[in-house]
Amino acid sequence: MKIVMLGAPGAGKGTQAKMIAAKYDIPHISTGDIFRANIKNGTELGKKAKEYMDRGQLVPDELTLELIMDRFTNPDCVNGYVLDGFPRTIAQAKALTASLEAKGEKMDFAIDVDVPDENIVDRMGGRRACVACGGTFHIKYNPTKIEGKCDLCGGELMIRDDDKPETVLNRLSVYHTQTQPLINYYTEEGILKTVDGTKDVNKVFEDILEILG
Ligand code: AMP
Protein backbone atom coordinates (compact mmCIF):
# COMPACT_ATOMS: atom_id res chain seq x y z
CA MET A 1 0.00 0.00 0.00
CA LYS A 2 1.35 3.41 -0.99
CA ILE A 3 0.06 6.39 0.91
CA VAL A 4 0.79 10.13 0.78
CA MET A 5 0.00 12.19 3.87
CA LEU A 6 -1.08 15.77 3.23
CA GLY A 7 -1.82 18.59 5.64
CA ALA A 8 -0.37 21.78 7.06
CA PRO A 9 2.76 21.57 9.21
CA GLY A 10 1.55 20.75 12.71
CA ALA A 11 -1.67 19.07 11.54
CA GLY A 12 -0.52 15.77 13.03
CA LYS A 13 0.23 13.98 9.76
CA GLY A 14 3.60 12.73 11.01
CA THR A 15 2.04 11.12 14.08
CA GLN A 16 -0.63 9.46 11.93
CA ALA A 17 1.97 8.38 9.37
CA LYS A 18 3.95 6.57 12.09
CA MET A 19 0.78 4.84 13.34
CA ILE A 20 -0.13 3.72 9.79
CA ALA A 21 3.42 2.47 9.18
CA ALA A 22 3.35 0.37 12.38
CA LYS A 23 -0.11 -1.04 11.65
CA TYR A 24 0.60 -2.03 8.02
CA ASP A 25 4.29 -2.87 8.52
CA ILE A 26 5.45 -0.46 5.82
CA PRO A 27 8.18 2.19 6.17
CA HIS A 28 7.36 5.72 7.28
CA ILE A 29 9.33 7.98 4.95
CA SER A 30 9.67 11.56 6.16
CA THR A 31 11.82 13.85 4.02
CA GLY A 32 12.03 16.23 7.00
CA ASP A 33 13.47 13.41 9.18
CA ILE A 34 15.96 12.48 6.45
CA PHE A 35 17.09 16.12 6.14
CA ARG A 36 17.40 16.43 9.93
CA ALA A 37 19.46 13.21 10.10
CA ASN A 38 21.76 14.64 7.41
CA ILE A 39 22.12 17.89 9.36
CA LYS A 40 22.96 15.95 12.53
CA ASN A 41 25.59 13.92 10.65
CA GLY A 42 27.06 17.05 9.03
CA THR A 43 26.67 15.80 5.43
CA GLU A 44 26.86 18.09 2.38
CA LEU A 45 23.14 17.53 1.77
CA GLY A 46 22.44 18.47 5.39
CA LYS A 47 24.42 21.70 5.10
CA LYS A 48 22.54 22.73 1.96
CA ALA A 49 19.12 21.76 3.37
CA LYS A 50 19.64 23.56 6.70
CA GLU A 51 19.87 26.98 5.03
CA TYR A 52 16.33 26.58 3.71
CA MET A 53 14.84 24.74 6.68
CA ASP A 54 15.95 27.33 9.22
CA ARG A 55 14.09 29.99 7.24
CA GLY A 56 10.94 27.89 6.98
CA GLN A 57 11.42 27.59 3.21
CA LEU A 58 11.29 24.44 1.12
CA VAL A 59 14.49 22.68 0.14
CA PRO A 60 14.82 22.90 -3.69
CA ASP A 61 13.01 20.17 -5.64
CA GLU A 62 16.20 18.78 -7.27
CA LEU A 63 17.79 18.04 -3.89
CA THR A 64 14.61 16.61 -2.42
CA LEU A 65 13.85 14.43 -5.44
CA GLU A 66 17.34 12.98 -5.55
CA LEU A 67 17.06 12.05 -1.91
CA ILE A 68 13.62 10.47 -2.11
CA MET A 69 14.21 8.55 -5.34
CA ASP A 70 17.25 6.99 -3.70
CA ARG A 71 15.17 6.10 -0.63
CA PHE A 72 12.61 4.27 -2.82
CA THR A 73 15.31 1.87 -4.01
CA ASN A 74 15.63 0.49 -0.48
CA PRO A 75 14.23 -3.09 -0.33
CA ASP A 76 11.92 -2.14 2.57
CA CYS A 77 9.73 -0.28 0.03
CA VAL A 78 8.58 -3.44 -1.81
CA ASN A 79 5.22 -3.57 -0.02
CA GLY A 80 4.67 0.18 -0.16
CA TYR A 81 5.25 3.08 2.20
CA VAL A 82 3.65 6.04 3.86
CA LEU A 83 5.07 9.36 2.72
CA ASP A 84 5.15 12.20 5.23
CA GLY A 85 6.22 15.64 4.02
CA PHE A 86 6.72 14.54 0.41
CA PRO A 87 5.53 15.60 -2.11
CA ARG A 88 5.32 19.24 -1.10
CA THR A 89 5.13 20.93 -4.49
CA ILE A 90 3.26 20.13 -7.71
CA ALA A 91 6.63 19.50 -9.41
CA GLN A 92 7.49 16.90 -6.76
CA ALA A 93 4.05 15.26 -7.10
CA LYS A 94 4.39 15.06 -10.88
CA ALA A 95 7.88 13.57 -10.56
CA LEU A 96 6.55 11.00 -8.09
CA THR A 97 3.61 10.05 -10.33
CA ALA A 98 5.96 9.71 -13.33
CA SER A 99 8.46 7.55 -11.45
CA LEU A 100 5.67 5.24 -10.25
CA GLU A 101 4.14 5.05 -13.73
CA ALA A 102 7.52 4.09 -15.16
CA LYS A 103 7.41 1.03 -12.87
CA GLY A 104 3.73 0.31 -13.66
CA GLU A 105 2.77 1.38 -10.14
CA LYS A 106 0.50 4.03 -8.65
CA MET A 107 -0.23 5.80 -5.38
CA ASP A 108 -3.20 4.24 -3.55
CA PHE A 109 -4.31 7.00 -1.17
CA ALA A 110 -3.60 10.65 -0.44
CA ILE A 111 -4.89 11.46 3.03
CA ASP A 112 -5.36 15.11 3.92
CA VAL A 113 -5.27 15.70 7.68
CA ASP A 114 -7.36 18.84 7.75
CA VAL A 115 -6.80 21.41 10.51
CA PRO A 116 -7.84 25.08 10.17
CA ASP A 117 -5.10 27.72 10.25
CA GLU A 118 -6.26 29.16 13.55
CA ASN A 119 -5.42 25.87 15.29
CA ILE A 120 -2.06 25.40 13.56
CA VAL A 121 -0.01 28.08 15.30
CA ASP A 122 -1.19 26.81 18.68
CA ARG A 123 -0.37 23.24 17.66
CA MET A 124 3.11 23.97 16.36
CA GLY A 125 4.00 25.98 19.44
CA GLY A 126 3.20 22.94 21.58
CA ARG A 127 5.15 20.42 19.53
CA ARG A 128 8.07 18.65 21.17
CA ALA A 129 10.58 16.28 19.59
CA CYS A 130 12.92 13.80 21.26
CA VAL A 131 16.59 14.71 20.78
CA ALA A 132 17.56 11.03 20.95
CA CYS A 133 15.04 9.08 18.84
CA GLY A 134 13.07 11.77 16.96
CA GLY A 135 9.73 10.77 18.57
CA THR A 136 7.18 13.57 18.32
CA PHE A 137 4.68 14.71 20.94
CA HIS A 138 2.49 17.65 21.79
CA ILE A 139 2.11 19.19 25.24
CA LYS A 140 -1.68 19.37 24.81
CA TYR A 141 -2.75 16.95 22.04
CA ASN A 142 -0.29 14.10 22.47
CA PRO A 143 1.43 14.56 25.85
CA THR A 144 4.18 12.33 27.18
CA LYS A 145 3.58 10.35 30.36
CA ILE A 146 6.41 12.24 32.10
CA GLU A 147 6.74 15.94 31.20
CA GLY A 148 9.84 16.68 29.12
CA LYS A 149 10.77 12.98 28.66
CA CYS A 150 10.21 10.87 25.55
CA ASP A 151 7.68 8.01 26.04
CA LEU A 152 9.60 5.84 23.58
CA CYS A 153 13.17 6.10 24.86
CA GLY A 154 13.22 8.44 27.88
CA GLY A 155 15.25 11.03 25.93
CA GLU A 156 15.00 14.79 26.47
CA LEU A 157 12.33 16.66 24.52
CA MET A 158 13.06 19.89 22.66
CA ILE A 159 11.36 22.42 20.39
CA ARG A 160 12.54 21.98 16.80
CA ASP A 161 14.32 25.07 15.42
CA ASP A 162 11.72 25.43 12.71
CA ASP A 163 8.82 25.17 15.20
CA LYS A 164 9.86 28.45 16.77
CA PRO A 165 7.12 31.12 16.39
CA GLU A 166 9.02 33.29 13.88
CA THR A 167 9.42 30.34 11.50
CA VAL A 168 5.95 28.86 11.98
CA LEU A 169 4.09 31.64 10.17
CA ASN A 170 6.50 31.44 7.27
CA ARG A 171 6.04 27.66 7.02
CA LEU A 172 2.29 28.10 7.05
CA SER A 173 2.39 30.59 4.20
CA VAL A 174 4.76 28.30 2.24
CA TYR A 175 2.24 25.50 2.84
CA HIS A 176 -0.63 27.53 1.41
CA THR A 177 1.18 28.68 -1.71
CA GLN A 178 3.22 25.58 -2.58
CA THR A 179 1.72 22.50 -0.91
CA GLN A 180 -2.02 23.07 -0.64
CA PRO A 181 -2.42 22.83 -4.46
CA LEU A 182 -1.62 19.12 -4.02
CA ILE A 183 -5.12 18.67 -2.61
CA ASN A 184 -6.51 19.49 -6.07
CA TYR A 185 -3.82 17.41 -7.76
CA TYR A 186 -4.76 14.26 -5.81
CA THR A 187 -8.48 15.02 -6.07
CA GLU A 188 -8.04 14.95 -9.84
CA GLU A 189 -6.09 11.70 -9.54
CA GLY A 190 -9.17 10.36 -7.72
CA ILE A 191 -7.38 9.23 -4.56
CA LEU A 192 -7.84 12.14 -2.13
CA LYS A 193 -9.46 11.38 1.24
CA THR A 194 -9.91 13.99 3.96
CA VAL A 195 -9.97 13.41 7.72
CA ASP A 196 -10.80 15.93 10.41
CA GLY A 197 -7.43 16.49 12.10
CA THR A 198 -8.90 18.48 14.98
CA LYS A 199 -10.17 15.28 16.60
CA ASP A 200 -8.25 13.28 19.19
CA VAL A 201 -5.14 11.47 17.82
CA ASN A 202 -6.71 8.00 18.20
CA LYS A 203 -10.01 9.08 16.68
CA VAL A 204 -8.20 10.51 13.63
CA PHE A 205 -6.39 7.18 13.31
CA GLU A 206 -9.70 5.26 13.44
CA ASP A 207 -11.03 7.47 10.64
CA ILE A 208 -7.92 6.75 8.58
CA LEU A 209 -8.21 2.99 9.14
CA GLU A 210 -11.78 3.12 7.89
CA ILE A 211 -10.54 4.77 4.68
CA LEU A 212 -7.69 2.31 4.17
CA GLY A 213 -10.04 -0.65 4.76
P1 AMP B 1 8.83 18.52 8.10
O1 AMP B 1 9.54 17.75 9.15
O2 AMP B 1 8.13 17.62 7.11
O3 AMP B 1 7.91 19.57 8.65
O4 AMP B 1 9.95 19.28 7.24
C1 AMP B 1 10.79 20.24 7.83
C2 AMP B 1 11.43 21.10 6.75
O5 AMP B 1 12.20 20.26 5.87
C3 AMP B 1 10.47 21.84 5.84
O6 AMP B 1 10.03 23.07 6.40
C4 AMP B 1 11.34 22.05 4.60
O7 AMP B 1 12.28 23.09 4.79
C5 AMP B 1 12.11 20.73 4.53
N1 AMP B 1 11.38 19.72 3.73
C6 AMP B 1 10.85 18.54 4.17
N2 AMP B 1 10.28 17.87 3.17
C7 AMP B 1 10.43 18.62 2.05
C8 AMP B 1 10.02 18.48 0.69
N3 AMP B 1 9.33 17.42 0.27
N4 AMP B 1 10.39 19.46 -0.18
C9 AMP B 1 11.09 20.54 0.22
N5 AMP B 1 11.48 20.76 1.49
C10 AMP B 1 11.16 19.80 2.41
PDB file of C-alpha atoms and ligand atoms in Angstrom:
ATOM      1  CA  MET A   1       0.000   0.000   0.000  1.00  0.00           C
ATOM      2  CA  LYS A   2       1.349   3.407  -0.992  1.00  0.00           C
ATOM      3  CA  ILE A   3       0.061   6.392   0.914  1.00  0.00           C
ATOM      4  CA  VAL A   4       0.787  10.129   0.778  1.00  0.00           C
ATOM      5  CA  MET A   5      -0.004  12.187   3.872  1.00  0.00           C
ATOM      6  CA  LEU A   6      -1.075  15.773   3.230  1.00  0.00           C
ATOM      7  CA  GLY A   7      -1.816  18.593   5.639  1.00  0.00           C
ATOM      8  CA  ALA A   8      -0.367  21.775   7.060  1.00  0.00           C
ATOM      9  CA  PRO A   9       2.756  21.575   9.211  1.00  0.00           C
ATOM     10  CA  GLY A  10       1.554  20.751  12.707  1.00  0.00           C
ATOM     11  CA  ALA A  11      -1.673  19.071  11.544  1.00  0.00           C
ATOM     12  CA  GLY A  12      -0.521  15.768  13.034  1.00  0.00           C
ATOM     13  CA  LYS A  13       0.229  13.978   9.756  1.00  0.00           C
ATOM     14  CA  GLY A  14       3.604  12.725  11.013  1.00  0.00           C
ATOM     15  CA  THR A  15       2.039  11.118  14.080  1.00  0.00           C
ATOM     16  CA  GLN A  16      -0.629   9.458  11.931  1.00  0.00           C
ATOM     17  CA  ALA A  17       1.971   8.376   9.366  1.00  0.00           C
ATOM     18  CA  LYS A  18       3.947   6.574  12.091  1.00  0.00           C
ATOM     19  CA  MET A  19       0.784   4.839  13.343  1.00  0.00           C
ATOM     20  CA  ILE A  20      -0.129   3.721   9.793  1.00  0.00           C
ATOM     21  CA  ALA A  21       3.419   2.466   9.181  1.00  0.00           C
ATOM     22  CA  ALA A  22       3.350   0.372  12.378  1.00  0.00           C
ATOM     23  CA  LYS A  23      -0.110  -1.043  11.645  1.00  0.00           C
ATOM     24  CA  TYR A  24       0.604  -2.033   8.017  1.00  0.00           C
ATOM     25  CA  ASP A  25       4.289  -2.866   8.525  1.00  0.00           C
ATOM     26  CA  ILE A  26       5.452  -0.455   5.823  1.00  0.00           C
ATOM     27  CA  PRO A  27       8.182   2.185   6.168  1.00  0.00           C
ATOM     28  CA  HIS A  28       7.356   5.718   7.281  1.00  0.00           C
ATOM     29  CA  ILE A  29       9.334   7.978   4.955  1.00  0.00           C
ATOM     30  CA  SER A  30       9.669  11.559   6.160  1.00  0.00           C
ATOM     31  CA  THR A  31      11.816  13.848   4.020  1.00  0.00           C
ATOM     32  CA  GLY A  32      12.034  16.234   7.003  1.00  0.00           C
ATOM     33  CA  ASP A  33      13.466  13.411   9.181  1.00  0.00           C
ATOM     34  CA  ILE A  34      15.960  12.482   6.446  1.00  0.00           C
ATOM     35  CA  PHE A  35      17.087  16.118   6.137  1.00  0.00           C
ATOM     36  CA  ARG A  36      17.397  16.428   9.932  1.00  0.00           C
ATOM     37  CA  ALA A  37      19.455  13.212  10.102  1.00  0.00           C
ATOM     38  CA  ASN A  38      21.762  14.636   7.413  1.00  0.00           C
ATOM     39  CA  ILE A  39      22.118  17.892   9.364  1.00  0.00           C
ATOM     40  CA  LYS A  40      22.965  15.951  12.533  1.00  0.00           C
ATOM     41  CA  ASN A  41      25.589  13.924  10.646  1.00  0.00           C
ATOM     42  CA  GLY A  42      27.062  17.050   9.028  1.00  0.00           C
ATOM     43  CA  THR A  43      26.672  15.797   5.432  1.00  0.00           C
ATOM     44  CA  GLU A  44      26.860  18.086   2.384  1.00  0.00           C
ATOM     45  CA  LEU A  45      23.137  17.532   1.770  1.00  0.00           C
ATOM     46  CA  GLY A  46      22.437  18.473   5.389  1.00  0.00           C
ATOM     47  CA  LYS A  47      24.418  21.701   5.097  1.00  0.00           C
ATOM     48  CA  LYS A  48      22.536  22.730   1.960  1.00  0.00           C
ATOM     49  CA  ALA A  49      19.121  21.757   3.373  1.00  0.00           C
ATOM     50  CA  LYS A  50      19.642  23.559   6.695  1.00  0.00           C
ATOM     51  CA  GLU A  51      19.874  26.975   5.030  1.00  0.00           C
ATOM     52  CA  TYR A  52      16.335  26.585   3.711  1.00  0.00           C
ATOM     53  CA  MET A  53      14.836  24.737   6.676  1.00  0.00           C
ATOM     54  CA  ASP A  54      15.952  27.332   9.219  1.00  0.00           C
ATOM     55  CA  ARG A  55      14.093  29.994   7.236  1.00  0.00           C
ATOM     56  CA  GLY A  56      10.942  27.889   6.982  1.00  0.00           C
ATOM     57  CA  GLN A  57      11.424  27.588   3.213  1.00  0.00           C
ATOM     58  CA  LEU A  58      11.292  24.442   1.117  1.00  0.00           C
ATOM     59  CA  VAL A  59      14.491  22.678   0.143  1.00  0.00           C
ATOM     60  CA  PRO A  60      14.816  22.895  -3.688  1.00  0.00           C
ATOM     61  CA  ASP A  61      13.008  20.170  -5.636  1.00  0.00           C
ATOM     62  CA  GLU A  62      16.197  18.779  -7.266  1.00  0.00           C
ATOM     63  CA  LEU A  63      17.795  18.041  -3.892  1.00  0.00           C
ATOM     64  CA  THR A  64      14.606  16.607  -2.423  1.00  0.00           C
ATOM     65  CA  LEU A  65      13.853  14.434  -5.441  1.00  0.00           C
ATOM     66  CA  GLU A  66      17.344  12.982  -5.555  1.00  0.00           C
ATOM     67  CA  LEU A  67      17.064  12.046  -1.909  1.00  0.00           C
ATOM     68  CA  ILE A  68      13.618  10.467  -2.105  1.00  0.00           C
ATOM     69  CA  MET A  69      14.208   8.545  -5.341  1.00  0.00           C
ATOM     70  CA  ASP A  70      17.253   6.985  -3.701  1.00  0.00           C
ATOM     71  CA  ARG A  71      15.167   6.097  -0.625  1.00  0.00           C
ATOM     72  CA  PHE A  72      12.606   4.267  -2.817  1.00  0.00           C
ATOM     73  CA  THR A  73      15.306   1.871  -4.009  1.00  0.00           C
ATOM     74  CA  ASN A  74      15.629   0.488  -0.477  1.00  0.00           C
ATOM     75  CA  PRO A  75      14.226  -3.087  -0.327  1.00  0.00           C
ATOM     76  CA  ASP A  76      11.921  -2.145   2.574  1.00  0.00           C
ATOM     77  CA  CYS A  77       9.732  -0.283   0.028  1.00  0.00           C
ATOM     78  CA  VAL A  78       8.576  -3.444  -1.808  1.00  0.00           C
ATOM     79  CA  ASN A  79       5.217  -3.572  -0.022  1.00  0.00           C
ATOM     80  CA  GLY A  80       4.673   0.177  -0.163  1.00  0.00           C
ATOM     81  CA  TYR A  81       5.250   3.082   2.199  1.00  0.00           C
ATOM     82  CA  VAL A  82       3.649   6.037   3.864  1.00  0.00           C
ATOM     83  CA  LEU A  83       5.069   9.364   2.722  1.00  0.00           C
ATOM     84  CA  ASP A  84       5.151  12.198   5.234  1.00  0.00           C
ATOM     85  CA  GLY A  85       6.219  15.644   4.020  1.00  0.00           C
ATOM     86  CA  PHE A  86       6.723  14.543   0.414  1.00  0.00           C
ATOM     87  CA  PRO A  87       5.534  15.597  -2.114  1.00  0.00           C
ATOM     88  CA  ARG A  88       5.315  19.240  -1.095  1.00  0.00           C
ATOM     89  CA  THR A  89       5.132  20.925  -4.492  1.00  0.00           C
ATOM     90  CA  ILE A  90       3.265  20.134  -7.714  1.00  0.00           C
ATOM     91  CA  ALA A  91       6.629  19.499  -9.410  1.00  0.00           C
ATOM     92  CA  GLN A  92       7.491  16.898  -6.761  1.00  0.00           C
ATOM     93  CA  ALA A  93       4.045  15.261  -7.097  1.00  0.00           C
ATOM     94  CA  LYS A  94       4.392  15.057 -10.884  1.00  0.00           C
ATOM     95  CA  ALA A  95       7.884  13.566 -10.563  1.00  0.00           C
ATOM     96  CA  LEU A  96       6.546  10.997  -8.092  1.00  0.00           C
ATOM     97  CA  THR A  97       3.606  10.049 -10.332  1.00  0.00           C
ATOM     98  CA  ALA A  98       5.960   9.714 -13.325  1.00  0.00           C
ATOM     99  CA  SER A  99       8.461   7.546 -11.449  1.00  0.00           C
ATOM    100  CA  LEU A 100       5.666   5.245 -10.246  1.00  0.00           C
ATOM    101  CA  GLU A 101       4.135   5.053 -13.735  1.00  0.00           C
ATOM    102  CA  ALA A 102       7.522   4.094 -15.160  1.00  0.00           C
ATOM    103  CA  LYS A 103       7.412   1.034 -12.871  1.00  0.00           C
ATOM    104  CA  GLY A 104       3.734   0.307 -13.657  1.00  0.00           C
ATOM    105  CA  GLU A 105       2.770   1.384 -10.136  1.00  0.00           C
ATOM    106  CA  LYS A 106       0.502   4.031  -8.647  1.00  0.00           C
ATOM    107  CA  MET A 107      -0.233   5.803  -5.379  1.00  0.00           C
ATOM    108  CA  ASP A 108      -3.197   4.241  -3.555  1.00  0.00           C
ATOM    109  CA  PHE A 109      -4.309   6.996  -1.171  1.00  0.00           C
ATOM    110  CA  ALA A 110      -3.595  10.646  -0.443  1.00  0.00           C
ATOM    111  CA  ILE A 111      -4.892  11.463   3.030  1.00  0.00           C
ATOM    112  CA  ASP A 112      -5.361  15.109   3.921  1.00  0.00           C
ATOM    113  CA  VAL A 113      -5.270  15.698   7.685  1.00  0.00           C
ATOM    114  CA  ASP A 114      -7.360  18.839   7.748  1.00  0.00           C
ATOM    115  CA  VAL A 115      -6.800  21.409  10.509  1.00  0.00           C
ATOM    116  CA  PRO A 116      -7.838  25.076  10.174  1.00  0.00           C
ATOM    117  CA  ASP A 117      -5.098  27.723  10.250  1.00  0.00           C
ATOM    118  CA  GLU A 118      -6.264  29.162  13.547  1.00  0.00           C
ATOM    119  CA  ASN A 119      -5.415  25.865  15.285  1.00  0.00           C
ATOM    120  CA  ILE A 120      -2.059  25.405  13.559  1.00  0.00           C
ATOM    121  CA  VAL A 121      -0.013  28.080  15.302  1.00  0.00           C
ATOM    122  CA  ASP A 122      -1.186  26.808  18.681  1.00  0.00           C
ATOM    123  CA  ARG A 123      -0.368  23.245  17.662  1.00  0.00           C
ATOM    124  CA  MET A 124       3.115  23.974  16.359  1.00  0.00           C
ATOM    125  CA  GLY A 125       4.002  25.982  19.443  1.00  0.00           C
ATOM    126  CA  GLY A 126       3.197  22.944  21.580  1.00  0.00           C
ATOM    127  CA  ARG A 127       5.154  20.422  19.529  1.00  0.00           C
ATOM    128  CA  ARG A 128       8.069  18.653  21.169  1.00  0.00           C
ATOM    129  CA  ALA A 129      10.581  16.275  19.586  1.00  0.00           C
ATOM    130  CA  CYS A 130      12.922  13.804  21.263  1.00  0.00           C
ATOM    131  CA  VAL A 131      16.592  14.711  20.782  1.00  0.00           C
ATOM    132  CA  ALA A 132      17.562  11.025  20.952  1.00  0.00           C
ATOM    133  CA  CYS A 133      15.036   9.076  18.838  1.00  0.00           C
ATOM    134  CA  GLY A 134      13.065  11.766  16.960  1.00  0.00           C
ATOM    135  CA  GLY A 135       9.728  10.770  18.568  1.00  0.00           C
ATOM    136  CA  THR A 136       7.177  13.569  18.320  1.00  0.00           C
ATOM    137  CA  PHE A 137       4.682  14.706  20.935  1.00  0.00           C
ATOM    138  CA  HIS A 138       2.486  17.653  21.791  1.00  0.00           C
ATOM    139  CA  ILE A 139       2.109  19.193  25.238  1.00  0.00           C
ATOM    140  CA  LYS A 140      -1.680  19.366  24.812  1.00  0.00           C
ATOM    141  CA  TYR A 141      -2.751  16.947  22.044  1.00  0.00           C
ATOM    142  CA  ASN A 142      -0.285  14.099  22.473  1.00  0.00           C
ATOM    143  CA  PRO A 143       1.429  14.561  25.852  1.00  0.00           C
ATOM    144  CA  THR A 144       4.179  12.325  27.179  1.00  0.00           C
ATOM    145  CA  LYS A 145       3.581  10.346  30.365  1.00  0.00           C
ATOM    146  CA  ILE A 146       6.412  12.239  32.097  1.00  0.00           C
ATOM    147  CA  GLU A 147       6.739  15.936  31.204  1.00  0.00           C
ATOM    148  CA  GLY A 148       9.836  16.682  29.117  1.00  0.00           C
ATOM    149  CA  LYS A 149      10.772  12.976  28.661  1.00  0.00           C
ATOM    150  CA  CYS A 150      10.207  10.866  25.552  1.00  0.00           C
ATOM    151  CA  ASP A 151       7.681   8.010  26.037  1.00  0.00           C
ATOM    152  CA  LEU A 152       9.596   5.838  23.579  1.00  0.00           C
ATOM    153  CA  CYS A 153      13.174   6.096  24.864  1.00  0.00           C
ATOM    154  CA  GLY A 154      13.219   8.438  27.882  1.00  0.00           C
ATOM    155  CA  GLY A 155      15.247  11.034  25.926  1.00  0.00           C
ATOM    156  CA  GLU A 156      15.005  14.790  26.471  1.00  0.00           C
ATOM    157  CA  LEU A 157      12.332  16.663  24.522  1.00  0.00           C
ATOM    158  CA  MET A 158      13.062  19.887  22.662  1.00  0.00           C
ATOM    159  CA  ILE A 159      11.364  22.419  20.388  1.00  0.00           C
ATOM    160  CA  ARG A 160      12.543  21.983  16.802  1.00  0.00           C
ATOM    161  CA  ASP A 161      14.321  25.074  15.423  1.00  0.00           C
ATOM    162  CA  ASP A 162      11.716  25.426  12.709  1.00  0.00           C
ATOM    163  CA  ASP A 163       8.821  25.169  15.199  1.00  0.00           C
ATOM    164  CA  LYS A 164       9.862  28.454  16.767  1.00  0.00           C
ATOM    165  CA  PRO A 165       7.123  31.119  16.388  1.00  0.00           C
ATOM    166  CA  GLU A 166       9.025  33.291  13.880  1.00  0.00           C
ATOM    167  CA  THR A 167       9.418  30.335  11.501  1.00  0.00           C
ATOM    168  CA  VAL A 168       5.945  28.856  11.980  1.00  0.00           C
ATOM    169  CA  LEU A 169       4.091  31.645  10.167  1.00  0.00           C
ATOM    170  CA  ASN A 170       6.496  31.442   7.273  1.00  0.00           C
ATOM    171  CA  ARG A 171       6.044  27.665   7.021  1.00  0.00           C
ATOM    172  CA  LEU A 172       2.295  28.101   7.049  1.00  0.00           C
ATOM    173  CA  SER A 173       2.392  30.593   4.196  1.00  0.00           C
ATOM    174  CA  VAL A 174       4.757  28.296   2.241  1.00  0.00           C
ATOM    175  CA  TYR A 175       2.241  25.497   2.841  1.00  0.00           C
ATOM    176  CA  HIS A 176      -0.627  27.528   1.409  1.00  0.00           C
ATOM    177  CA  THR A 177       1.182  28.681  -1.706  1.00  0.00           C
ATOM    178  CA  GLN A 178       3.219  25.580  -2.575  1.00  0.00           C
ATOM    179  CA  THR A 179       1.722  22.498  -0.907  1.00  0.00           C
ATOM    180  CA  GLN A 180      -2.022  23.068  -0.642  1.00  0.00           C
ATOM    181  CA  PRO A 181      -2.421  22.831  -4.464  1.00  0.00           C
ATOM    182  CA  LEU A 182      -1.625  19.116  -4.019  1.00  0.00           C
ATOM    183  CA  ILE A 183      -5.120  18.667  -2.611  1.00  0.00           C
ATOM    184  CA  ASN A 184      -6.508  19.485  -6.068  1.00  0.00           C
ATOM    185  CA  TYR A 185      -3.817  17.408  -7.758  1.00  0.00           C
ATOM    186  CA  TYR A 186      -4.760  14.264  -5.813  1.00  0.00           C
ATOM    187  CA  THR A 187      -8.485  15.022  -6.073  1.00  0.00           C
ATOM    188  CA  GLU A 188      -8.044  14.952  -9.842  1.00  0.00           C
ATOM    189  CA  GLU A 189      -6.089  11.695  -9.540  1.00  0.00           C
ATOM    190  CA  GLY A 190      -9.173  10.359  -7.716  1.00  0.00           C
ATOM    191  CA  ILE A 191      -7.376   9.226  -4.558  1.00  0.00           C
ATOM    192  CA  LEU A 192      -7.845  12.135  -2.127  1.00  0.00           C
ATOM    193  CA  LYS A 193      -9.457  11.382   1.242  1.00  0.00           C
ATOM    194  CA  THR A 194      -9.911  13.988   3.963  1.00  0.00           C
ATOM    195  CA  VAL A 195      -9.966  13.405   7.716  1.00  0.00           C
ATOM    196  CA  ASP A 196     -10.801  15.935  10.411  1.00  0.00           C
ATOM    197  CA  GLY A 197      -7.431  16.485  12.099  1.00  0.00           C
ATOM    198  CA  THR A 198      -8.899  18.480  14.982  1.00  0.00           C
ATOM    199  CA  LYS A 199     -10.168  15.276  16.601  1.00  0.00           C
ATOM    200  CA  ASP A 200      -8.249  13.276  19.194  1.00  0.00           C
ATOM    201  CA  VAL A 201      -5.138  11.465  17.817  1.00  0.00           C
ATOM    202  CA  ASN A 202      -6.710   8.001  18.202  1.00  0.00           C
ATOM    203  CA  LYS A 203     -10.011   9.080  16.676  1.00  0.00           C
ATOM    204  CA  VAL A 204      -8.205  10.512  13.628  1.00  0.00           C
ATOM    205  CA  PHE A 205      -6.388   7.179  13.305  1.00  0.00           C
ATOM    206  CA  GLU A 206      -9.699   5.260  13.435  1.00  0.00           C
ATOM    207  CA  ASP A 207     -11.033   7.473  10.640  1.00  0.00           C
ATOM    208  CA  ILE A 208      -7.919   6.754   8.578  1.00  0.00           C
ATOM    209  CA  LEU A 209      -8.211   2.986   9.138  1.00  0.00           C
ATOM    210  CA  GLU A 210     -11.775   3.120   7.888  1.00  0.00           C
ATOM    211  CA  ILE A 211     -10.539   4.770   4.679  1.00  0.00           C
ATOM    212  CA  LEU A 212      -7.687   2.314   4.169  1.00  0.00           C
ATOM    213  CA  GLY A 213     -10.044  -0.651   4.761  1.00  0.00           C
TER     214      GLY A 213
HETATM  215  P1  AMP B   1       8.832  18.517   8.102  1.00  0.00           P
HETATM  216  O1  AMP B   1       9.543  17.748   9.151  1.00  0.00           O
HETATM  217  O2  AMP B   1       8.125  17.617   7.110  1.00  0.00           O
HETATM  218  O3  AMP B   1       7.906  19.571   8.646  1.00  0.00           O
HETATM  219  O4  AMP B   1       9.952  19.276   7.236  1.00  0.00           O
HETATM  220  C1  AMP B   1      10.790  20.243   7.829  1.00  0.00           C
HETATM  221  C2  AMP B   1      11.432  21.098   6.753  1.00  0.00           C
HETATM  222  O5  AMP B   1      12.196  20.263   5.874  1.00  0.00           O
HETATM  223  C3  AMP B   1      10.473  21.842   5.842  1.00  0.00           C
HETATM  224  O6  AMP B   1      10.029  23.071   6.400  1.00  0.00           O
HETATM  225  C4  AMP B   1      11.336  22.051   4.597  1.00  0.00           C
HETATM  226  O7  AMP B   1      12.281  23.088   4.785  1.00  0.00           O
HETATM  227  C5  AMP B   1      12.115  20.733   4.530  1.00  0.00           C
HETATM  228  N1  AMP B   1      11.385  19.717   3.726  1.00  0.00           N
HETATM  229  C6  AMP B   1      10.851  18.544   4.172  1.00  0.00           C
HETATM  230  N2  AMP B   1      10.280  17.869   3.167  1.00  0.00           N
HETATM  231  C7  AMP B   1      10.425  18.624   2.055  1.00  0.00           C
HETATM  232  C8  AMP B   1      10.024  18.484   0.693  1.00  0.00           C
HETATM  233  N3  AMP B   1       9.327  17.417   0.265  1.00  0.00           N
HETATM  234  N4  AMP B   1      10.394  19.463  -0.177  1.00  0.00           N
HETATM  235  C9  AMP B   1      11.095  20.545   0.221  1.00  0.00           C
HETATM  236  N5  AMP B   1      11.480  20.757   1.492  1.00  0.00           N
HETATM  237  C10 AMP B   1      11.157  19.801   2.411  1.00  0.00           C
END
